[in-house]
PDB file of C-alpha atoms in Angstrom:
ATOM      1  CA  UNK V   1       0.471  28.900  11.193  1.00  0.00           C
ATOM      2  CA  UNK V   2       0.253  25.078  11.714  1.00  0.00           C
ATOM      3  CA  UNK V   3       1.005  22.674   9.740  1.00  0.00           C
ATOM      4  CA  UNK V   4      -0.154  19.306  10.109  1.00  0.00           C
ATOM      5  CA  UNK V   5       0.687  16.050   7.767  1.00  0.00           C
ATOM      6  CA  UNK V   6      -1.328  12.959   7.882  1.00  0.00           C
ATOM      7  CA  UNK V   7       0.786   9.879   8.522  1.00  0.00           C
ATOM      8  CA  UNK V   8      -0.877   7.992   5.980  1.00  0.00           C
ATOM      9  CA  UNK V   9      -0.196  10.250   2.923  1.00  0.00           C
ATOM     10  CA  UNK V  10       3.621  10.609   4.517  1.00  0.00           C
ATOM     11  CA  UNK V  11       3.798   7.214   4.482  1.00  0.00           C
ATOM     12  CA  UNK V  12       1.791   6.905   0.988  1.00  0.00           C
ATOM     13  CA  UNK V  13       4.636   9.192  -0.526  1.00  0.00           C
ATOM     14  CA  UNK V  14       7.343   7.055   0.956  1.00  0.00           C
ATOM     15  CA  UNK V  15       6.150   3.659  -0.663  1.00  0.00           C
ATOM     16  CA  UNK V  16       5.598   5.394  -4.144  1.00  0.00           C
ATOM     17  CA  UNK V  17       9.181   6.683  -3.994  1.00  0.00           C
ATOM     18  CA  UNK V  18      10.534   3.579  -2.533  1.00  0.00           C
ATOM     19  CA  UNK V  19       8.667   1.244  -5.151  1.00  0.00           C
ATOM     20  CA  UNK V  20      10.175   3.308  -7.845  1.00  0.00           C
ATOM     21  CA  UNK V  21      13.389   2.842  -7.194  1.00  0.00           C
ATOM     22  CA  UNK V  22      15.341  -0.022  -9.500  1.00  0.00           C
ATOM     23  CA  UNK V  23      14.554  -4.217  -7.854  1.00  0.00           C
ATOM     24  CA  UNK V  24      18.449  -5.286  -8.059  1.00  0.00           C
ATOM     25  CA  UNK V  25      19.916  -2.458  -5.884  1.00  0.00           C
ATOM     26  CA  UNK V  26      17.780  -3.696  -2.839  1.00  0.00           C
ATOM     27  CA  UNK V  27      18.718  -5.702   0.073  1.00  0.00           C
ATOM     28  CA  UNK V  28      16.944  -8.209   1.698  1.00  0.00           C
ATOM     29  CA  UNK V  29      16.775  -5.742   4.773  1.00  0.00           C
ATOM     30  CA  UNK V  30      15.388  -2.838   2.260  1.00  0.00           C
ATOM     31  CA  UNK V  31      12.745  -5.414   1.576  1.00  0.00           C
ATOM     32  CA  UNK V  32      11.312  -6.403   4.431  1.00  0.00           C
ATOM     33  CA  UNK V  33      11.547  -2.437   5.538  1.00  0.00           C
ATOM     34  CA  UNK V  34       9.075  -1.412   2.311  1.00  0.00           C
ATOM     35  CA  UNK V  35       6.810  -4.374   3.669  1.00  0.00           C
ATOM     36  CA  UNK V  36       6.953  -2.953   7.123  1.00  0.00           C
ATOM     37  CA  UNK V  37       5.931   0.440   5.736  1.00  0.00           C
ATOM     38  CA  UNK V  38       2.969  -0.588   3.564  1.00  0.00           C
ATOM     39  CA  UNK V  39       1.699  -2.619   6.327  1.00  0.00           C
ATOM     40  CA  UNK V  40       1.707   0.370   8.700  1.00  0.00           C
ATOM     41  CA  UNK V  41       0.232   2.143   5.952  1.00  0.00           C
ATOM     42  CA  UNK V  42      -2.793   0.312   5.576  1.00  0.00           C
ATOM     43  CA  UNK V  43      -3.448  -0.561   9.198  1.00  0.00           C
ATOM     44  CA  UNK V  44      -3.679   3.606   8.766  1.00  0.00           C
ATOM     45  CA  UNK V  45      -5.721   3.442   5.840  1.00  0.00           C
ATOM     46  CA  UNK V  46      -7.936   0.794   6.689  1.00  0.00           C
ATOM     47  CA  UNK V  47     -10.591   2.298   9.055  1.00  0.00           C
ATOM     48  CA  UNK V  48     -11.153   5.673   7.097  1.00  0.00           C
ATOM     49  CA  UNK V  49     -13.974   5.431   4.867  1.00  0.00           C
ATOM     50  CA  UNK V  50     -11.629   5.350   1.968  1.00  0.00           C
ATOM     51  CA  UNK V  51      -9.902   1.867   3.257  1.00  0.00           C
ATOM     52  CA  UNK V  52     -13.131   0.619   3.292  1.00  0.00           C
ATOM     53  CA  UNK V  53     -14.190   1.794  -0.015  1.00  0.00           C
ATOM     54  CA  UNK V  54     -11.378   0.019  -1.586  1.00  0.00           C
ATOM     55  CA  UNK V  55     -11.949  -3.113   0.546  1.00  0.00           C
ATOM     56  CA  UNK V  56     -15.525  -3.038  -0.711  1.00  0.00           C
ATOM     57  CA  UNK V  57     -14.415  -2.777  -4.143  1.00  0.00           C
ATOM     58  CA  UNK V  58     -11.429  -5.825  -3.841  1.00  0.00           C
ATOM     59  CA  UNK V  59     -14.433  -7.622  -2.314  1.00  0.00           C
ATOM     60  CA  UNK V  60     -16.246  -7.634  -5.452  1.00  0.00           C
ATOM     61  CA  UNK V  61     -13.333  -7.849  -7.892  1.00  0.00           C
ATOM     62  CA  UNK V  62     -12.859 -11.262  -6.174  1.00  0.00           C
ATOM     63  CA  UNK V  63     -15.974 -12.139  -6.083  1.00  0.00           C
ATOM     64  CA  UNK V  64     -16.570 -11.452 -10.135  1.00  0.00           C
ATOM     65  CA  UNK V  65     -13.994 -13.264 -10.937  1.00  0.00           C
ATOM     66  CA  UNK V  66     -14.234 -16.452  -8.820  1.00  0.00           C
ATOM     67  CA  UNK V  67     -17.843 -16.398 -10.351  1.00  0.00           C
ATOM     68  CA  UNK V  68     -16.364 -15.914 -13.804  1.00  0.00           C
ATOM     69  CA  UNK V  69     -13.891 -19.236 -13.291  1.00  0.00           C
ATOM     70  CA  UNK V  70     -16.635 -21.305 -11.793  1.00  0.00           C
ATOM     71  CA  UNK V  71     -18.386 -23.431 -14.521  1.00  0.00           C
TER      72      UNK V  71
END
């Protein structure tokens, strides 16, 4: 039996449990780590066709509401 793990739900798990830990106990080296991590995660996610479903999405959020503030 193999068993194989996609990087970007590894790394997916390890920002959720990460995030959820409590703001004042971090460091500004645990910081910048969590940054380094959710950038590697979405140069990961960003070609599959979920990356650019959610890219296509953001694209319109922004563009409803820029509409929205414009007289």
């Amino acid at each position: 039996m193999i068993l194989s793990i996609n990087v970007a739900v590894l790394l997916a798990v390890i920002i959720y449990v990460r995030v959820r830990r409590r703001v004042q106990a971090r460091s500004r080296s645990d910081q910048w780590l969590t940054v380094a991590i959710v950038m590697a995660f979405g140069v990961l996610v960003a070609p599959t066709g979920f990356g650019q479903g959610v890219e296509h999405f953001m694209g319109q959020l922004a563009d409803s509401v820029s509409r929205s503030g414009s007289p």
